[in-house]
Amino acid sequence: MSSTISFLAGSYIDGDRALLADGVTAGCQSDTQLLQKAAVGFVPTAAGTIKVGDGRGGYATFTVVAGSVYPVRVAQVYDTGTSLTNAQIQLLYGPVSP
């Protein structure tokens, strides 16, 4: 028996262009600030590690493979615990309504 998981993202933004909660375009990584808008997942463009927070007190560190889709809520990308650069992280956002 096999299963398939589908994931639909409407748009993405490169991590080096993401806005933090204070409205400053400084890249997505911060140990103290949330993203201005939480993402529904991410795609790394390189292998490495990434530590993400869900904005509700939970966090996880992933060892990632380039090009794979990780469908997890991302409200924060921690600088500490992340080996990827901002430019190596694509944040995914939900489908755009017509």
PDB file of N, CA and C in Angstrom:
ATOM      1  N   MET A   1       0.843  -1.174   0.000  1.00  0.00           N
ATOM      2  CA  MET A   1       0.000   0.000   0.000  1.00  0.00           C
ATOM      3  C   MET A   1       0.889   1.238   0.000  1.00  0.00           C
ATOM      4  N   SER A   2       0.602   2.145  -0.868  1.00  0.00           N
ATOM      5  CA  SER A   2       1.377   3.377  -0.907  1.00  0.00           C
ATOM      6  C   SER A   2       0.465   4.567  -0.651  1.00  0.00           C
ATOM      7  N   SER A   3       1.028   5.621  -0.147  1.00  0.00           N
ATOM      8  CA  SER A   3       0.270   6.850   0.060  1.00  0.00           C
ATOM      9  C   SER A   3       1.007   8.010  -0.560  1.00  0.00           C
ATOM     10  N   THR A   4       0.235   8.981  -0.906  1.00  0.00           N
ATOM     11  CA  THR A   4       0.795  10.187  -1.492  1.00  0.00           C
ATOM     12  C   THR A   4       0.361  11.377  -0.653  1.00  0.00           C
ATOM     13  N   ILE A   5       1.283  12.242  -0.388  1.00  0.00           N
ATOM     14  CA  ILE A   5       0.973  13.469   0.326  1.00  0.00           C
ATOM     15  C   ILE A   5       1.059  14.609  -0.667  1.00  0.00           C
ATOM     16  N   SER A   6      -0.006  15.354  -0.763  1.00  0.00           N
ATOM     17  CA  SER A   6      -0.024  16.510  -1.661  1.00  0.00           C
ATOM     18  C   SER A   6       0.164  17.777  -0.858  1.00  0.00           C
ATOM     19  N   PHE A   7       0.854  18.731  -1.430  1.00  0.00           N
ATOM     20  CA  PHE A   7       1.090  20.006  -0.771  1.00  0.00           C
ATOM     21  C   PHE A   7       1.006  21.091  -1.815  1.00  0.00           C
ATOM     22  N   LEU A   8       0.108  22.045  -1.605  1.00  0.00           N
ATOM     23  CA  LEU A   8      -0.091  23.115  -2.569  1.00  0.00           C
ATOM     24  C   LEU A   8       0.330  24.436  -1.946  1.00  0.00           C
ATOM     25  N   ALA A   9       1.319  25.053  -2.519  1.00  0.00           N
ATOM     26  CA  ALA A   9       1.745  26.376  -2.059  1.00  0.00           C
ATOM     27  C   ALA A   9       1.441  27.368  -3.164  1.00  0.00           C
ATOM     28  N   GLY A  10       0.861  28.500  -2.782  1.00  0.00           N
ATOM     29  CA  GLY A  10       0.493  29.502  -3.763  1.00  0.00           C
ATOM     30  C   GLY A  10       1.663  30.357  -4.196  1.00  0.00           C
ATOM     31  N   SER A  11       2.581  30.600  -3.279  1.00  0.00           N
ATOM     32  CA  SER A  11       3.710  31.454  -3.600  1.00  0.00           C
ATOM     33  C   SER A  11       4.860  31.162  -2.648  1.00  0.00           C
ATOM     34  N   TYR A  12       5.996  31.710  -2.952  1.00  0.00           N
ATOM     35  CA  TYR A  12       7.141  31.576  -2.060  1.00  0.00           C
ATOM     36  C   TYR A  12       7.918  32.885  -2.067  1.00  0.00           C
ATOM     37  N   ILE A  13       8.746  33.045  -1.046  1.00  0.00           N
ATOM     38  CA  ILE A  13       9.645  34.187  -0.995  1.00  0.00           C
ATOM     39  C   ILE A  13      11.000  33.683  -0.521  1.00  0.00           C
ATOM     40  N   ASP A  14      12.050  34.178  -1.134  1.00  0.00           N
ATOM     41  CA  ASP A  14      13.393  33.802  -0.702  1.00  0.00           C
ATOM     42  C   ASP A  14      13.638  34.358   0.695  1.00  0.00           C
ATOM     43  N   GLY A  15      14.309  33.580   1.516  1.00  0.00           N
ATOM     44  CA  GLY A  15      14.555  33.962   2.900  1.00  0.00           C
ATOM     45  C   GLY A  15      15.304  35.265   3.083  1.00  0.00           C
ATOM     46  N   ASP A  16      16.122  35.629   2.113  1.00  0.00           N
ATOM     47  CA  ASP A  16      16.862  36.885   2.254  1.00  0.00           C
ATOM     48  C   ASP A  16      15.990  38.107   1.959  1.00  0.00           C
ATOM     49  N   ARG A  17      14.748  37.879   1.505  1.00  0.00           N
ATOM     50  CA  ARG A  17      13.821  38.981   1.233  1.00  0.00           C
ATOM     51  C   ARG A  17      12.651  39.008   2.204  1.00  0.00           C
ATOM     52  N   ALA A  18      12.614  38.073   3.140  1.00  0.00           N
ATOM     53  CA  ALA A  18      11.495  37.982   4.083  1.00  0.00           C
ATOM     54  C   ALA A  18      11.517  39.128   5.086  1.00  0.00           C
ATOM     55  N   LEU A  19      10.329  39.561   5.486  1.00  0.00           N
ATOM     56  CA  LEU A  19      10.206  40.613   6.487  1.00  0.00           C
ATOM     57  C   LEU A  19      10.052  40.002   7.874  1.00  0.00           C
ATOM     58  N   LEU A  20      10.746  40.584   8.823  1.00  0.00           N
ATOM     59  CA  LEU A  20      10.576  40.189  10.210  1.00  0.00           C
ATOM     60  C   LEU A  20       9.441  41.008  10.819  1.00  0.00           C
ATOM     61  N   ALA A  21       9.020  40.636  12.020  1.00  0.00           N
ATOM     62  CA  ALA A  21       7.866  41.260  12.668  1.00  0.00           C
ATOM     63  C   ALA A  21       7.999  42.770  12.821  1.00  0.00           C
ATOM     64  N   ASP A  22       9.215  43.276  12.935  1.00  0.00           N
ATOM     65  CA  ASP A  22       9.388  44.729  13.093  1.00  0.00           C
ATOM     66  C   ASP A  22       9.287  45.485  11.774  1.00  0.00           C
ATOM     67  N   GLY A  23       9.060  44.761  10.662  1.00  0.00           N
ATOM     68  CA  GLY A  23       8.903  45.403   9.369  1.00  0.00           C
ATOM     69  C   GLY A  23      10.196  45.686   8.635  1.00  0.00           C
ATOM     70  N   VAL A  24      11.323  45.233   9.175  1.00  0.00           N
ATOM     71  CA  VAL A  24      12.626  45.459   8.553  1.00  0.00           C
ATOM     72  C   VAL A  24      12.958  44.279   7.647  1.00  0.00           C
ATOM     73  N   THR A  25      13.345  44.558   6.412  1.00  0.00           N
ATOM     74  CA  THR A  25      13.773  43.488   5.517  1.00  0.00           C
ATOM     75  C   THR A  25      15.214  43.146   5.853  1.00  0.00           C
ATOM     76  N   ALA A  26      15.394  42.135   6.678  1.00  0.00           N
ATOM     77  CA  ALA A  26      16.729  41.789   7.141  1.00  0.00           C
ATOM     78  C   ALA A  26      17.029  40.316   6.958  1.00  0.00           C
ATOM     79  N   GLY A  27      16.228  39.624   6.196  1.00  0.00           N
ATOM     80  CA  GLY A  27      16.392  38.182   6.068  1.00  0.00           C
ATOM     81  C   GLY A  27      15.535  37.470   7.093  1.00  0.00           C
ATOM     82  N   CYS A  28      15.341  36.186   6.876  1.00  0.00           N
ATOM     83  CA  CYS A  28      14.383  35.452   7.703  1.00  0.00           C
ATOM     84  C   CYS A  28      14.944  34.973   9.036  1.00  0.00           C
ATOM     85  N   GLN A  29      16.256  34.943   9.218  1.00  0.00           N
ATOM     86  CA  GLN A  29      16.813  34.354  10.437  1.00  0.00           C
ATOM     87  C   GLN A  29      16.936  35.362  11.574  1.00  0.00           C
ATOM     88  N   SER A  30      16.387  34.975  12.730  1.00  0.00           N
ATOM     89  CA  SER A  30      16.498  35.784  13.936  1.00  0.00           C
ATOM     90  C   SER A  30      16.211  34.907  15.139  1.00  0.00           C
ATOM     91  N   ASP A  31      17.024  35.036  16.178  1.00  0.00           N
ATOM     92  CA  ASP A  31      16.772  34.296  17.414  1.00  0.00           C
ATOM     93  C   ASP A  31      15.722  34.976  18.280  1.00  0.00           C
ATOM     94  N   THR A  32      15.339  36.206  17.943  1.00  0.00           N
ATOM     95  CA  THR A  32      14.417  36.967  18.793  1.00  0.00           C
ATOM     96  C   THR A  32      13.123  37.398  18.116  1.00  0.00           C
ATOM     97  N   GLN A  33      13.092  37.469  16.780  1.00  0.00           N
ATOM     98  CA  GLN A  33      11.911  37.980  16.086  1.00  0.00           C
ATOM     99  C   GLN A  33      11.211  36.916  15.253  1.00  0.00           C
ATOM    100  N   LEU A  34       9.888  37.021  15.234  1.00  0.00           N
ATOM    101  CA  LEU A  34       9.083  36.190  14.350  1.00  0.00           C
ATOM    102  C   LEU A  34       9.091  36.799  12.952  1.00  0.00           C
ATOM    103  N   LEU A  35       8.689  35.999  11.974  1.00  0.00           N
ATOM    104  CA  LEU A  35       8.461  36.523  10.633  1.00  0.00           C
ATOM    105  C   LEU A  35       7.214  37.395  10.677  1.00  0.00           C
ATOM    106  N   GLN A  36       7.120  38.347   9.778  1.00  0.00           N
ATOM    107  CA  GLN A  36       5.933  39.198   9.729  1.00  0.00           C
ATOM    108  C   GLN A  36       4.699  38.364   9.402  1.00  0.00           C
ATOM    109  N   LYS A  37       4.855  37.338   8.566  1.00  0.00           N
ATOM    110  CA  LYS A  37       3.763  36.428   8.217  1.00  0.00           C
ATOM    111  C   LYS A  37       4.300  34.999   8.265  1.00  0.00           C
ATOM    112  N   ALA A  38       3.625  34.137   9.009  1.00  0.00           N
ATOM    113  CA  ALA A  38       4.058  32.743   9.110  1.00  0.00           C
ATOM    114  C   ALA A  38       3.891  32.037   7.771  1.00  0.00           C
ATOM    115  N   ALA A  39       4.836  31.160   7.462  1.00  0.00           N
ATOM    116  CA  ALA A  39       4.803  30.371   6.225  1.00  0.00           C
ATOM    117  C   ALA A  39       4.184  29.004   6.504  1.00  0.00           C
ATOM    118  N   VAL A  40       3.698  28.361   5.449  1.00  0.00           N
ATOM    119  CA  VAL A  40       3.103  27.026   5.587  1.00  0.00           C
ATOM    120  C   VAL A  40       4.116  25.920   5.312  1.00  0.00           C
ATOM    121  N   GLY A  41       5.342  26.305   5.022  1.00  0.00           N
ATOM    122  CA  GLY A  41       6.393  25.335   4.770  1.00  0.00           C
ATOM    123  C   GLY A  41       7.625  26.024   4.214  1.00  0.00           C
ATOM    124  N   PHE A  42       8.613  25.213   3.870  1.00  0.00           N
ATOM    125  CA  PHE A  42       9.840  25.768   3.296  1.00  0.00           C
ATOM    126  C   PHE A  42      10.504  24.751   2.388  1.00  0.00           C
ATOM    127  N   VAL A  43      11.342  25.262   1.485  1.00  0.00           N
ATOM    128  CA  VAL A  43      12.157  24.437   0.593  1.00  0.00           C
ATOM    129  C   VAL A  43      13.586  24.953   0.697  1.00  0.00           C
ATOM    130  N   PRO A  44      14.524  24.117   1.166  1.00  0.00           N
ATOM    131  CA  PRO A  44      15.929  24.546   1.182  1.00  0.00           C
ATOM    132  C   PRO A  44      16.537  24.350  -0.208  1.00  0.00           C
ATOM    133  N   THR A  45      17.436  25.246  -0.580  1.00  0.00           N
ATOM    134  CA  THR A  45      18.125  25.090  -1.866  1.00  0.00           C
ATOM    135  C   THR A  45      19.516  24.489  -1.688  1.00  0.00           C
ATOM    136  N   ALA A  46      19.841  24.099  -0.461  1.00  0.00           N
ATOM    137  CA  ALA A  46      21.109  23.439  -0.137  1.00  0.00           C
ATOM    138  C   ALA A  46      20.853  22.484   1.025  1.00  0.00           C
ATOM    139  N   ALA A  47      21.727  21.524   1.190  1.00  0.00           N
ATOM    140  CA  ALA A  47      21.631  20.607   2.324  1.00  0.00           C
ATOM    141  C   ALA A  47      22.189  21.294   3.570  1.00  0.00           C
ATOM    142  N   GLY A  48      21.670  20.944   4.724  1.00  0.00           N
ATOM    143  CA  GLY A  48      22.160  21.525   5.977  1.00  0.00           C
ATOM    144  C   GLY A  48      21.155  21.340   7.088  1.00  0.00           C
ATOM    145  N   THR A  49      21.184  22.239   8.054  1.00  0.00           N
ATOM    146  CA  THR A  49      20.232  22.193   9.163  1.00  0.00           C
ATOM    147  C   THR A  49      19.482  23.518   9.237  1.00  0.00           C
ATOM    148  N   ILE A  50      18.246  23.424   9.722  1.00  0.00           N
ATOM    149  CA  ILE A  50      17.422  24.611   9.925  1.00  0.00           C
ATOM    150  C   ILE A  50      16.587  24.403  11.182  1.00  0.00           C
ATOM    151  N   LYS A  51      16.580  25.416  12.027  1.00  0.00           N
ATOM    152  CA  LYS A  51      15.768  25.389  13.245  1.00  0.00           C
ATOM    153  C   LYS A  51      14.625  26.376  13.048  1.00  0.00           C
ATOM    154  N   VAL A  52      13.394  25.878  13.157  1.00  0.00           N
ATOM    155  CA  VAL A  52      12.220  26.719  12.949  1.00  0.00           C
ATOM    156  C   VAL A  52      11.319  26.685  14.176  1.00  0.00           C
ATOM    157  N   GLY A  53      10.596  27.785  14.376  1.00  0.00           N
ATOM    158  CA  GLY A  53       9.602  27.875  15.439  1.00  0.00           C
ATOM    159  C   GLY A  53       8.226  28.055  14.828  1.00  0.00           C
ATOM    160  N   ASP A  54       7.197  27.549  15.531  1.00  0.00           N
ATOM    161  CA  ASP A  54       5.838  27.644  14.996  1.00  0.00           C
ATOM    162  C   ASP A  54       5.078  28.876  15.489  1.00  0.00           C
ATOM    163  N   GLY A  55       5.709  29.699  16.321  1.00  0.00           N
ATOM    164  CA  GLY A  55       5.071  30.900  16.838  1.00  0.00           C
ATOM    165  C   GLY A  55       4.172  30.644  18.018  1.00  0.00           C
ATOM    166  N   ARG A  56       4.097  29.383  18.447  1.00  0.00           N
ATOM    167  CA  ARG A  56       3.245  28.990  19.568  1.00  0.00           C
ATOM    168  C   ARG A  56       4.064  28.353  20.684  1.00  0.00           C
ATOM    169  N   GLY A  57       5.359  28.542  20.612  1.00  0.00           N
ATOM    170  CA  GLY A  57       6.239  27.975  21.630  1.00  0.00           C
ATOM    171  C   GLY A  57       6.942  26.693  21.223  1.00  0.00           C
ATOM    172  N   GLY A  58       6.543  26.094  20.112  1.00  0.00           N
ATOM    173  CA  GLY A  58       7.184  24.871  19.639  1.00  0.00           C
ATOM    174  C   GLY A  58       8.277  25.186  18.633  1.00  0.00           C
ATOM    175  N   TYR A  59       9.274  24.335  18.588  1.00  0.00           N
ATOM    176  CA  TYR A  59      10.344  24.491  17.605  1.00  0.00           C
ATOM    177  C   TYR A  59      10.904  23.123  17.259  1.00  0.00           C
ATOM    178  N   ALA A  60      11.586  23.051  16.132  1.00  0.00           N
ATOM    179  CA  ALA A  60      12.205  21.806  15.689  1.00  0.00           C
ATOM    180  C   ALA A  60      13.413  22.132  14.834  1.00  0.00           C
ATOM    181  N   THR A  61      14.395  21.239  14.870  1.00  0.00           N
ATOM    182  CA  THR A  61      15.571  21.371  14.016  1.00  0.00           C
ATOM    183  C   THR A  61      15.543  20.225  13.014  1.00  0.00           C
ATOM    184  N   PHE A  62      15.663  20.570  11.744  1.00  0.00           N
ATOM    185  CA  PHE A  62      15.630  19.588  10.668  1.00  0.00           C
ATOM    186  C   PHE A  62      16.986  19.512   9.985  1.00  0.00           C
ATOM    187  N   THR A  63      17.410  18.304   9.649  1.00  0.00           N
ATOM    188  CA  THR A  63      18.526  18.105   8.740  1.00  0.00           C
ATOM    189  C   THR A  63      17.878  17.953   7.374  1.00  0.00           C
ATOM    190  N   VAL A  64      18.164  18.887   6.479  1.00  0.00           N
ATOM    191  CA  VAL A  64      17.395  18.988   5.241  1.00  0.00           C
ATOM    192  C   VAL A  64      18.196  18.621   4.007  1.00  0.00           C
ATOM    193  N   VAL A  65      17.449  18.272   2.970  1.00  0.00           N
ATOM    194  CA  VAL A  65      17.996  17.927   1.665  1.00  0.00           C
ATOM    195  C   VAL A  65      17.541  19.005   0.681  1.00  0.00           C
ATOM    196  N   ALA A  66      18.434  19.456  -0.145  1.00  0.00           N
ATOM    197  CA  ALA A  66      18.104  20.496  -1.125  1.00  0.00           C
ATOM    198  C   ALA A  66      16.955  20.073  -2.026  1.00  0.00           C
ATOM    199  N   GLY A  67      15.999  20.993  -2.218  1.00  0.00           N
ATOM    200  CA  GLY A  67      14.904  20.752  -3.139  1.00  0.00           C
ATOM    201  C   GLY A  67      13.712  20.023  -2.557  1.00  0.00           C
ATOM    202  N   SER A  68      13.797  19.525  -1.346  1.00  0.00           N
ATOM    203  CA  SER A  68      12.666  18.837  -0.720  1.00  0.00           C
ATOM    204  C   SER A  68      11.710  19.851  -0.106  1.00  0.00           C
ATOM    205  N   VAL A  69      10.427  19.520  -0.108  1.00  0.00           N
ATOM    206  CA  VAL A  69       9.412  20.379   0.499  1.00  0.00           C
ATOM    207  C   VAL A  69       9.175  19.917   1.931  1.00  0.00           C
ATOM    208  N   TYR A  70       9.214  20.854   2.860  1.00  0.00           N
ATOM    209  CA  TYR A  70       8.961  20.582   4.273  1.00  0.00           C
ATOM    210  C   TYR A  70       7.689  21.348   4.659  1.00  0.00           C
ATOM    211  N   PRO A  71       6.528  20.644   4.728  1.00  0.00           N
ATOM    212  CA  PRO A  71       5.250  21.302   4.990  1.00  0.00           C
ATOM    213  C   PRO A  71       4.996  21.493   6.488  1.00  0.00           C
ATOM    214  N   VAL A  72       5.729  22.391   7.098  1.00  0.00           N
ATOM    215  CA  VAL A  72       5.575  22.690   8.526  1.00  0.00           C
ATOM    216  C   VAL A  72       5.374  24.200   8.703  1.00  0.00           C
ATOM    217  N   ARG A  73       4.581  24.569   9.690  1.00  0.00           N
ATOM    218  CA  ARG A  73       4.354  25.996   9.971  1.00  0.00           C
ATOM    219  C   ARG A  73       5.680  26.628  10.396  1.00  0.00           C
ATOM    220  N   VAL A  74       6.020  27.754   9.770  1.00  0.00           N
ATOM    221  CA  VAL A  74       7.255  28.470  10.076  1.00  0.00           C
ATOM    222  C   VAL A  74       6.905  29.916  10.430  1.00  0.00           C
ATOM    223  N   ALA A  75       6.981  30.230  11.715  1.00  0.00           N
ATOM    224  CA  ALA A  75       6.760  31.603  12.162  1.00  0.00           C
ATOM    225  C   ALA A  75       8.083  32.262  12.525  1.00  0.00           C
ATOM    226  N   GLN A  76       9.120  31.428  12.691  1.00  0.00           N
ATOM    227  CA  GLN A  76      10.444  31.940  13.040  1.00  0.00           C
ATOM    228  C   GLN A  76      11.499  30.984  12.499  1.00  0.00           C
ATOM    229  N   VAL A  77      12.560  31.541  11.943  1.00  0.00           N
ATOM    230  CA  VAL A  77      13.736  30.763  11.555  1.00  0.00           C
ATOM    231  C   VAL A  77      14.863  31.240  12.456  1.00  0.00           C
ATOM    232  N   TYR A  78      15.334  30.357  13.307  1.00  0.00           N
ATOM    233  CA  TYR A  78      16.379  30.725  14.263  1.00  0.00           C
ATOM    234  C   TYR A  78      17.730  30.840  13.563  1.00  0.00           C
ATOM    235  N   ASP A  79      18.502  31.830  13.966  1.00  0.00           N
ATOM    236  CA  ASP A  79      19.865  31.976  13.475  1.00  0.00           C
ATOM    237  C   ASP A  79      20.738  30.889  14.099  1.00  0.00           C
ATOM    238  N   THR A  80      20.615  30.732  15.422  1.00  0.00           N
ATOM    239  CA  THR A  80      21.349  29.689  16.128  1.00  0.00           C
ATOM    240  C   THR A  80      20.696  28.341  15.826  1.00  0.00           C
ATOM    241  N   GLY A  81      21.469  27.409  15.333  1.00  0.00           N
ATOM    242  CA  GLY A  81      20.943  26.087  14.993  1.00  0.00           C
ATOM    243  C   GLY A  81      20.627  25.917  13.523  1.00  0.00           C
ATOM    244  N   THR A  82      20.837  26.981  12.730  1.00  0.00           N
ATOM    245  CA  THR A  82      20.587  26.925  11.290  1.00  0.00           C
ATOM    246  C   THR A  82      21.913  27.123  10.556  1.00  0.00           C
ATOM    247  N   SER A  83      22.270  26.135   9.714  1.00  0.00           N
ATOM    248  CA  SER A  83      23.512  26.259   8.938  1.00  0.00           C
ATOM    249  C   SER A  83      23.268  26.888   7.569  1.00  0.00           C
ATOM    250  N   LEU A  84      22.027  26.917   7.121  1.00  0.00           N
ATOM    251  CA  LEU A  84      21.702  27.509   5.825  1.00  0.00           C
ATOM    252  C   LEU A  84      21.748  29.030   5.913  1.00  0.00           C
ATOM    253  N   THR A  85      22.080  29.659   4.814  1.00  0.00           N
ATOM    254  CA  THR A  85      22.006  31.118   4.753  1.00  0.00           C
ATOM    255  C   THR A  85      20.565  31.511   4.427  1.00  0.00           C
ATOM    256  N   ASN A  86      20.243  32.781   4.621  1.00  0.00           N
ATOM    257  CA  ASN A  86      18.903  33.263   4.266  1.00  0.00           C
ATOM    258  C   ASN A  86      18.566  32.948   2.816  1.00  0.00           C
ATOM    259  N   ALA A  87      19.535  33.130   1.923  1.00  0.00           N
ATOM    260  CA  ALA A  87      19.311  32.917   0.491  1.00  0.00           C
ATOM    261  C   ALA A  87      19.072  31.444   0.139  1.00  0.00           C
ATOM    262  N   GLN A  88      19.394  30.523   1.030  1.00  0.00           N
ATOM    263  CA  GLN A  88      19.204  29.091   0.780  1.00  0.00           C
ATOM    264  C   GLN A  88      17.875  28.563   1.322  1.00  0.00           C
ATOM    265  N   ILE A  89      16.997  29.465   1.754  1.00  0.00           N
ATOM    266  CA  ILE A  89      15.702  29.078   2.314  1.00  0.00           C
ATOM    267  C   ILE A  89      14.600  29.761   1.515  1.00  0.00           C
ATOM    268  N   GLN A  90      13.669  28.974   0.986  1.00  0.00           N
ATOM    269  CA  GLN A  90      12.489  29.531   0.334  1.00  0.00           C
ATOM    270  C   GLN A  90      11.297  29.256   1.244  1.00  0.00           C
ATOM    271  N   LEU A  91      10.621  30.313   1.667  1.00  0.00           N
ATOM    272  CA  LEU A  91       9.448  30.183   2.526  1.00  0.00           C
ATOM    273  C   LEU A  91       8.203  30.061   1.658  1.00  0.00           C
ATOM    274  N   LEU A  92       7.344  29.102   1.979  1.00  0.00           N
ATOM    275  CA  LEU A  92       6.146  28.828   1.181  1.00  0.00           C
ATOM    276  C   LEU A  92       4.910  29.420   1.864  1.00  0.00           C
ATOM    277  N   TYR A  93       4.011  29.957   1.056  1.00  0.00           N
ATOM    278  CA  TYR A  93       2.771  30.536   1.555  1.00  0.00           C
ATOM    279  C   TYR A  93       1.598  29.894   0.866  1.00  0.00           C
ATOM    280  N   GLY A  94       0.435  29.942   1.493  1.00  0.00           N
ATOM    281  CA  GLY A  94      -0.765  29.258   1.011  1.00  0.00           C
ATOM    282  C   GLY A  94      -1.238  29.703  -0.357  1.00  0.00           C
ATOM    283  N   PRO A  95      -2.149  28.914  -0.903  1.00  0.00           N
ATOM    284  CA  PRO A  95      -2.695  29.231  -2.230  1.00  0.00           C
ATOM    285  C   PRO A  95      -3.320  30.627  -2.241  1.00  0.00           C
ATOM    286  N   VAL A  96      -3.176  31.281  -3.351  1.00  0.00           N
ATOM    287  CA  VAL A  96      -3.735  32.620  -3.512  1.00  0.00           C
ATOM    288  C   VAL A  96      -5.174  32.473  -4.002  1.00  0.00           C
ATOM    289  N   SER A  97      -6.112  33.137  -3.348  1.00  0.00           N
ATOM    290  CA  SER A  97      -7.519  33.077  -3.760  1.00  0.00           C
ATOM    291  C   SER A  97      -7.719  33.921  -5.015  1.00  0.00           C
ATOM    292  N   PRO A  98      -8.597  33.451  -5.901  1.00  0.00           N
ATOM    293  CA  PRO A  98      -8.851  34.219  -7.142  1.00  0.00           C
ATOM    294  C   PRO A  98      -9.573  35.522  -6.866  1.00  0.00           C
TER     295      PRO A  98
END
